[in-house]
Tab-separated table of C-alpha atoms and ligand atoms in Angstrom:
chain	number	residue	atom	x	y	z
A	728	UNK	CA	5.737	49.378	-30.720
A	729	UNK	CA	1.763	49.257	-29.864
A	730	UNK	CA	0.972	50.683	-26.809
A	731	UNK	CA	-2.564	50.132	-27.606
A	732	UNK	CA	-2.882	46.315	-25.697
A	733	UNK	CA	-1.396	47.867	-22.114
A	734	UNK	CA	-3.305	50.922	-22.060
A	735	UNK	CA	-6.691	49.393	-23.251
A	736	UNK	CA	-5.871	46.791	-20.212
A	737	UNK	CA	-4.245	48.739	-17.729
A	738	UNK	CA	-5.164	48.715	-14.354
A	739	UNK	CA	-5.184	51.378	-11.510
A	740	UNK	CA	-4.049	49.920	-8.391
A	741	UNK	CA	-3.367	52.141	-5.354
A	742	UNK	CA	-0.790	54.149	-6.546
A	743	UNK	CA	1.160	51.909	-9.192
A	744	UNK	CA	-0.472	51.083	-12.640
A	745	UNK	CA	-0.161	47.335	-13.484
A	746	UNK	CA	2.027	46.332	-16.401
A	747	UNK	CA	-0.582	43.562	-17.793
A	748	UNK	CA	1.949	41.041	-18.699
A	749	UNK	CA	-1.132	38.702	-19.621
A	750	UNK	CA	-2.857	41.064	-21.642
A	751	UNK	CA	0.375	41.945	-23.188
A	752	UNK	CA	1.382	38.415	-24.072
A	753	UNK	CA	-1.827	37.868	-25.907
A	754	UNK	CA	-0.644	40.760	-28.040
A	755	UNK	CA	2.743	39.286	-28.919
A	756	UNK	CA	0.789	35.751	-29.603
A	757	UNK	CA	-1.533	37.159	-31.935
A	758	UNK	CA	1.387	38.564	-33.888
A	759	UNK	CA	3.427	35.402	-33.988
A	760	UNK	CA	0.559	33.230	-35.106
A	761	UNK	CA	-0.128	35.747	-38.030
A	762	UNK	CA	3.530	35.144	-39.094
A	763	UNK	CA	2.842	31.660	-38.607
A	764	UNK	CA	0.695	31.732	-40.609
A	765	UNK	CA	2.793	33.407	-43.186
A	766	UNK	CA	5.042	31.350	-42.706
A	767	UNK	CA	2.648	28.309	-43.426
A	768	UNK	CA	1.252	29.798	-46.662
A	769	UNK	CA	4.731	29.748	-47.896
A	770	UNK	CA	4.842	25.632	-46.935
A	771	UNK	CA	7.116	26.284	-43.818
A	772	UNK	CA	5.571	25.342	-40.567
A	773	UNK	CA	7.608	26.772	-37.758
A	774	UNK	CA	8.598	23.825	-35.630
A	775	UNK	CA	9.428	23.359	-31.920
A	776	UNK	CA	11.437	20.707	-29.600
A	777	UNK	CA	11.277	20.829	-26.167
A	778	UNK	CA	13.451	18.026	-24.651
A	779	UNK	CA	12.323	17.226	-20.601
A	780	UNK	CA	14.628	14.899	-18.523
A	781	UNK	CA	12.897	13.825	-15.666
A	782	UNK	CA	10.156	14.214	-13.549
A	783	UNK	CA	10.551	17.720	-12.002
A	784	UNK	CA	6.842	18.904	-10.977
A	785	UNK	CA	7.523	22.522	-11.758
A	786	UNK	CA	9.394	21.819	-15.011
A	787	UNK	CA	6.491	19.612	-16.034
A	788	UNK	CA	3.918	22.539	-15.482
A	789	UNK	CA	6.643	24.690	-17.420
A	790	UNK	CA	7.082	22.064	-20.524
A	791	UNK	CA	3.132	21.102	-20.415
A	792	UNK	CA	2.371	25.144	-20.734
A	793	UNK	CA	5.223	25.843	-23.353
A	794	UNK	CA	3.818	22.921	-26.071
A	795	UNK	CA	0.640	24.111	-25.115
A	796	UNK	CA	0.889	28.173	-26.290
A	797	UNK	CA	3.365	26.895	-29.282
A	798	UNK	CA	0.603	24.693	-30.203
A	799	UNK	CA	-1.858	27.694	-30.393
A	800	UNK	CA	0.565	30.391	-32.616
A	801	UNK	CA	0.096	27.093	-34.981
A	802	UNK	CA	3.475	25.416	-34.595
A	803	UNK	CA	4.142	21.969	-35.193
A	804	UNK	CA	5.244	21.161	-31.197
A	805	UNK	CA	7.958	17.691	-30.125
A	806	UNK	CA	7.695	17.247	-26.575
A	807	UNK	CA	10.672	14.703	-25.632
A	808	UNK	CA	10.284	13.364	-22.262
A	809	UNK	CA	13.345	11.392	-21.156
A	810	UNK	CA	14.162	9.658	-17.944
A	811	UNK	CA	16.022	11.298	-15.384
A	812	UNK	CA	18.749	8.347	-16.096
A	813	UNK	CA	19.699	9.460	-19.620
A	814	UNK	CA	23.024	9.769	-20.074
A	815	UNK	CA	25.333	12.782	-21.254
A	816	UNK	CA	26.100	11.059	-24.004
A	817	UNK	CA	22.787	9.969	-25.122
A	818	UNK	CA	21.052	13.829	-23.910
A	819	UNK	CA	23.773	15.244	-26.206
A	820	UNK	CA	22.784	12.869	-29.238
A	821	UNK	CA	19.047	13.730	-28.983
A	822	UNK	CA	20.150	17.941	-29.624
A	823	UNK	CA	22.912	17.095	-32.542
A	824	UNK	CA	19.383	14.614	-34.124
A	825	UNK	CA	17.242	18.306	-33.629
A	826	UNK	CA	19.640	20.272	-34.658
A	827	UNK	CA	19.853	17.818	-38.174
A	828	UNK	CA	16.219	17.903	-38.411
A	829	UNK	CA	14.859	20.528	-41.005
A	830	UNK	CA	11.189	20.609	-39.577
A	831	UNK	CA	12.653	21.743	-36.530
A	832	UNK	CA	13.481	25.274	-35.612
A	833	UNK	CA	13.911	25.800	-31.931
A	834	UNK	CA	15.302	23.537	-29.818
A	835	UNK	CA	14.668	24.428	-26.073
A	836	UNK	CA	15.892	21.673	-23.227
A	837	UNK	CA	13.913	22.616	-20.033
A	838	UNK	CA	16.115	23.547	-17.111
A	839	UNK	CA	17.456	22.231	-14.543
A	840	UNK	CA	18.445	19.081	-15.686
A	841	UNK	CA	18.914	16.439	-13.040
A	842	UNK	CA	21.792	15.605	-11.151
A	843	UNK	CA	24.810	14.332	-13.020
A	844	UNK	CA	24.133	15.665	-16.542
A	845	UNK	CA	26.315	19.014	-17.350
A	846	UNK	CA	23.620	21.366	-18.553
A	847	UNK	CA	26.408	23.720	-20.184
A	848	UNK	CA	27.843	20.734	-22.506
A	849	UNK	CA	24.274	20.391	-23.560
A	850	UNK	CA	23.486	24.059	-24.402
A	851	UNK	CA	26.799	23.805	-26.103
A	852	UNK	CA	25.983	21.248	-28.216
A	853	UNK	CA	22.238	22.968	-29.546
A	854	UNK	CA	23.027	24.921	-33.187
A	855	UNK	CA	23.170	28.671	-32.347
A	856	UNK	CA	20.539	29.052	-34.738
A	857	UNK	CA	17.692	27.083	-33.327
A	858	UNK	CA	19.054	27.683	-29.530
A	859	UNK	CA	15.279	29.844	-28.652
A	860	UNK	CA	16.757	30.093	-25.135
A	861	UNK	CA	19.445	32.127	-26.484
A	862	UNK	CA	21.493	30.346	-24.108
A	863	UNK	CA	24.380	29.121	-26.558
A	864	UNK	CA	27.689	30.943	-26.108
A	865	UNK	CA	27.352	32.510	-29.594
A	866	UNK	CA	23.994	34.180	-28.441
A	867	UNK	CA	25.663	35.296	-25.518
A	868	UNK	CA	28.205	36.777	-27.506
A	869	UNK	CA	25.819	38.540	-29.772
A	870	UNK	CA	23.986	40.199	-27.129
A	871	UNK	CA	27.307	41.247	-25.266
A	872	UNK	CA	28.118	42.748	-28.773
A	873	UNK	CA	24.753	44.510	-29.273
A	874	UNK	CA	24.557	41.867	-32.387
A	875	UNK	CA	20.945	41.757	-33.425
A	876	UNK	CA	21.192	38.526	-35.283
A	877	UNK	CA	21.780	36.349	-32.212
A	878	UNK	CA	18.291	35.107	-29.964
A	879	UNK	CA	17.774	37.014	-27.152
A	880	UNK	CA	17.068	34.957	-23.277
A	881	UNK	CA	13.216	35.022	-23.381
A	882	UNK	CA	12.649	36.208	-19.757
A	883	UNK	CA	14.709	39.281	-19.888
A	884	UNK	CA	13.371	39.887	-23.571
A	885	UNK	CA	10.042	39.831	-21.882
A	886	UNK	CA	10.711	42.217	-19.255
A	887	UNK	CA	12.538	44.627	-21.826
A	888	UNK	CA	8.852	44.211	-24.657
A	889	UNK	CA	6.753	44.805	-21.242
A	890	UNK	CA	8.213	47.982	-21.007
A	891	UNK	CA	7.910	48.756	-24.652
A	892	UNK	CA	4.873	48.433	-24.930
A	893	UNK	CA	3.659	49.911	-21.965
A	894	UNK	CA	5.344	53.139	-23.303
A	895	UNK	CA	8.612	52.840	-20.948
A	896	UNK	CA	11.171	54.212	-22.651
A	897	UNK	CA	14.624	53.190	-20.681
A	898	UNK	CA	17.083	55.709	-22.872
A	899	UNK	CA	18.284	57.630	-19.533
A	900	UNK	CA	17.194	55.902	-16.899
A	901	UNK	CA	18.406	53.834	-13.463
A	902	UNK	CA	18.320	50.138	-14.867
A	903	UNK	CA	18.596	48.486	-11.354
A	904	UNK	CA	18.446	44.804	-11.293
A	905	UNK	CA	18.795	42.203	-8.146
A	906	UNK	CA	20.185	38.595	-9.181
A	907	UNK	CA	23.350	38.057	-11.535
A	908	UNK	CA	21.183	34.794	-13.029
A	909	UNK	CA	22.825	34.004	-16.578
A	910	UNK	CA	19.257	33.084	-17.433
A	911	UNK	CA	17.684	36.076	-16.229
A	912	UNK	CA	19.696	39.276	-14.430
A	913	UNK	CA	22.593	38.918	-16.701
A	914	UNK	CA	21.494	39.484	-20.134
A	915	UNK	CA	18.524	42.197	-18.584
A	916	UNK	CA	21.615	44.204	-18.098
A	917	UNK	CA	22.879	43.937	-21.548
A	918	UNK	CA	19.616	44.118	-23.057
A	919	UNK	CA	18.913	47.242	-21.000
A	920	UNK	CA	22.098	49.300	-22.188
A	921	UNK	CA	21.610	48.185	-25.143
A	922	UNK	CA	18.336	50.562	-24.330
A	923	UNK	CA	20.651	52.748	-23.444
A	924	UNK	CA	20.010	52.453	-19.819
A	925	UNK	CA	22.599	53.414	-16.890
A	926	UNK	CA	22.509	49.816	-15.886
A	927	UNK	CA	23.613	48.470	-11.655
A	928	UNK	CA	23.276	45.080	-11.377
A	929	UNK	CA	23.247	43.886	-7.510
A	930	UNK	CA	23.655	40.558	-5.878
A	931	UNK	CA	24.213	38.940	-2.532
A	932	UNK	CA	27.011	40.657	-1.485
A	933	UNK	CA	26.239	44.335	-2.615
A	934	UNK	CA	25.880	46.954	0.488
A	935	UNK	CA	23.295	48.861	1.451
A	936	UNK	CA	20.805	46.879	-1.442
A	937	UNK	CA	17.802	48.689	-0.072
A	938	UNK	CA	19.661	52.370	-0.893
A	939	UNK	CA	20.970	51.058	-4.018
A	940	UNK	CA	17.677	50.063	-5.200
A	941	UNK	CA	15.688	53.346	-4.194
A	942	UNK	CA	18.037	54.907	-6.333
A	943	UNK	CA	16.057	53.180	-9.549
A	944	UNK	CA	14.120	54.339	-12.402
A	945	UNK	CA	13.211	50.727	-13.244
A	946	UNK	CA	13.925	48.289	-10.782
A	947	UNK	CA	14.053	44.614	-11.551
A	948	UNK	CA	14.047	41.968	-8.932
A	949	UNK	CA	15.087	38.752	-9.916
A	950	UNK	CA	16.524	36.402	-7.359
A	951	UNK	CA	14.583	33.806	-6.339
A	952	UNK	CA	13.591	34.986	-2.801
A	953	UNK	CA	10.124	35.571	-1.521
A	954	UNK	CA	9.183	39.028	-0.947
A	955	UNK	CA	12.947	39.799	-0.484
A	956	UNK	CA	12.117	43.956	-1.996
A	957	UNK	CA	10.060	46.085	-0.170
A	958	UNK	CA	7.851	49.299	-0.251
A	959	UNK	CA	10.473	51.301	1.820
A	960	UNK	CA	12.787	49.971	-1.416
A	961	UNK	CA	11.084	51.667	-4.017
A	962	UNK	CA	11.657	55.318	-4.800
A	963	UNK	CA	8.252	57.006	-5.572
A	964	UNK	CA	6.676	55.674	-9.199
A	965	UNK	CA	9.746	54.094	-10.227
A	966	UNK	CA	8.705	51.071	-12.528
A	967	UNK	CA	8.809	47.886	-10.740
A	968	UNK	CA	9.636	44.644	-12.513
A	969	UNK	CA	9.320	41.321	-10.146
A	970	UNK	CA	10.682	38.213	-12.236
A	971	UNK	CA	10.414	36.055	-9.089
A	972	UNK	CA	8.126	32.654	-9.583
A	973	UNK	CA	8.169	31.506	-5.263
A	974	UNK	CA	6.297	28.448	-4.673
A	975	UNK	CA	4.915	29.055	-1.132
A	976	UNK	CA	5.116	25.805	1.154
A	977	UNK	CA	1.546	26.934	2.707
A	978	UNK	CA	0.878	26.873	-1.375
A	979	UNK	CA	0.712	29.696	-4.009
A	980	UNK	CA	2.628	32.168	-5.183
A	981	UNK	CA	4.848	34.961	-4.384
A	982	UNK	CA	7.068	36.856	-6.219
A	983	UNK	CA	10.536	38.446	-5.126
A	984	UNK	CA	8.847	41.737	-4.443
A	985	UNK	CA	6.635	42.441	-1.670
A	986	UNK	CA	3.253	43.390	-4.010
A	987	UNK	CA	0.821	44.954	-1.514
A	988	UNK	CA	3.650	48.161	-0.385
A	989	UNK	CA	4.918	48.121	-3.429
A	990	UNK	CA	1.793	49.348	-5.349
A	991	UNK	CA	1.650	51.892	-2.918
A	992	UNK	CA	4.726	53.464	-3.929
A	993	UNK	CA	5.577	52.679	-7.496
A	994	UNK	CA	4.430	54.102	-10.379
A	995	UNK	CA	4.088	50.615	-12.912
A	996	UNK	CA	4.392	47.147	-11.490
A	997	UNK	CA	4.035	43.347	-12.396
A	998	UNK	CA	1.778	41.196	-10.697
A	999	UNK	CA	3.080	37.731	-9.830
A	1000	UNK	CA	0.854	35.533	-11.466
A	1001	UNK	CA	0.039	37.497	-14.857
A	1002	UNK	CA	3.363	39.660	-15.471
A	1003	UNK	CA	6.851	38.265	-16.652
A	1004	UNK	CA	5.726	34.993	-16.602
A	1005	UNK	CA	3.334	34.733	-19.591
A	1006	UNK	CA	5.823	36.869	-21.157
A	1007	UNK	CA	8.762	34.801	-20.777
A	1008	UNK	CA	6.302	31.596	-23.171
A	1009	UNK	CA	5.147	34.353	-25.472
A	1010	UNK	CA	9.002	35.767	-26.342
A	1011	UNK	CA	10.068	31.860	-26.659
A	1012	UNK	CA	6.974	31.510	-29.382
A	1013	UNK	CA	8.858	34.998	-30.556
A	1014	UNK	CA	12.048	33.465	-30.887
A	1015	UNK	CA	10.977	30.400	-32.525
A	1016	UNK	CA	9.087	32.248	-35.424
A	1017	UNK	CA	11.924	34.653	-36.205
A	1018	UNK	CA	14.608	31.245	-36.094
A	1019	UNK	CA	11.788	29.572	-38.520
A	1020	UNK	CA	11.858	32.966	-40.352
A	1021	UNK	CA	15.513	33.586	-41.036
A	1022	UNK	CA	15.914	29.728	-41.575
A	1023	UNK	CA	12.956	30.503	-44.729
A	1024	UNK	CA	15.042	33.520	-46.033
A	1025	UNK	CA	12.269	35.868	-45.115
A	1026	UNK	CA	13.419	37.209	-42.097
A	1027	UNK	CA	14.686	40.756	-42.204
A	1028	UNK	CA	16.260	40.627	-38.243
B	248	GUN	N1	13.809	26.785	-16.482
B	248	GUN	C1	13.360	27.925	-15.927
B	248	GUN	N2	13.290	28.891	-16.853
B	248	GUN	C2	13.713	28.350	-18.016
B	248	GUN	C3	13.868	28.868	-19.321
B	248	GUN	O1	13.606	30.035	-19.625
B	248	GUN	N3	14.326	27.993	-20.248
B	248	GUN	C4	14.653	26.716	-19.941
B	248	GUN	N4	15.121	25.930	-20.906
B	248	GUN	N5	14.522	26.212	-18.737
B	248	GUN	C5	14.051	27.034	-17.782
């Protein structure tokens, strides 16, 4: 892996350096558009669906910033937006028509989906193959395995190339991460051992989560709550990974760990804006060019 993108844009903050996840996206977008444009020369253009049911603000942001990027790495892009009324029955006909449709080769249906439609029946129904959420059963099932063939949840997969390319080997090392998402703190732990990290994964009801957590190498917080890990948290330049996206009612941002004593003590850390997040759009583009590549015959993964 380069390490060439972090350490040209690494930053010295306090005491922690900052994992660029920005700078480090830009990297893994220049390489998917170059297979792209492989791809192109060889009359395939790698195609993306993103289906959007309703009117969610955020998930409009999320959808609007997704077409955007695939848009750039040169994909042909299908933004679906569907009222928040659709039925099951007519959701679930919309993925079996993508999953028919040969200029399409990820399929991604933005979560949550309102009220009254059963998001699991609908990952269910997306073809393994084109699922770039790595959400389907089967993909779970291949990263449980250690199966390279299956598509790998884009924000953990972010977290995980952050590290790689920053130089962060995790062979050894205290994988702790808060939240037990399956779209998130699940598969982290998998992909982690799979680093062969010594993986804890904590949640609401673990004891003592401050002293489990200062026992980390590489700590990952990824629960949804503002702030929630502090400095005092942290043991000294442990490598600090903060997943958390926490709309603020006062407005902005926060993430899940509290940035300011954090840099003090850690040794790398993400910002929230500008770490997992453009990550988590540049592994989806990732995803979509290695489904467009093994659906070509050219992939070797
Ligand atoms: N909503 C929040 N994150 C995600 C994601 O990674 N994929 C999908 N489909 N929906 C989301």
């Amino acid at each position: 892996m380069s390490r060439t993108g972090l350490e040209a844009s690494g930053v010295t903050i306090g005491g922690a350096r900052i994992l660029d996840g920005k700078a480090v996206a830009a990297e893994v977008r220049a390489g998917v558009r170059a297979r792209a444009q492989a791809l192109i020369a060889r009359g395939v253009q790698p195609g993306l669906a993103v289906v959007l049911v309703g009117e969610d603000p955020a998930s409009q942001v999320y959808v609007r910033n997704k077409d955007k990027a695939a848009q750039e790495a040169g994909f042909s892009v299908r933004t679906l937006k569907l009222p928040a009324q659709t039925a099951q029955a007519e959701l679930e006909r919309v993925v079996r028509e993508l999953n028919a449709d040969r200029s399409v080769h990820g399929v991604l249906v933005q979560l949550p989906l309102p009220r009254g439609l059963d998001s699991e029946r609908i990952v269910r129904a997306l073809d393994p193959a084109k699922d770039v959420d790595g959400l389907h059963p089967e993909n779970v099932a291949a990263l449980v395995m250690g199966d390279a063939r299956g598509l790998a949840p884009c924000t953990p997969a972010g977290c995980i190339e952050l590290c790689d390319r920053a130089g962060v080997s995790l062979a050894g090392k205290r994988v702790t991460v808060v939240g037990r998402s399956l779209l998130v703190g699940k598969p982290l732990a998998f992909l982690a051992l799979a680093r062969d990290a010594t993986v804890t994964v904590c949640h609401s009801k673990t004891s003592d989560l401050p002293a489990v957590c200062r026992e980390a190498d590489v700590l990952v917080a990824a629960v949804g709550r503002p702030e929630l890990v502090r400095g005092s948290w942290i043991k000294p330049g442990a490598v600090v990974i903060d997943v958390g996206i926490n709309r603020l009612d006062g407005g902005g941002l926060a993430g899940d760990v509290a940035f300011a004593e954090a840099r003090a003590v850690a040794g790398w850390l993400t910002p929230v804006p500008g770490g997992v997040g453009p990550m988590t759009i540049a592994m989806l583009l990732s995803n979509t060019v290695l489904a467009a590549e093994r659906a070509a015959g050219v992939s070797r993964a």
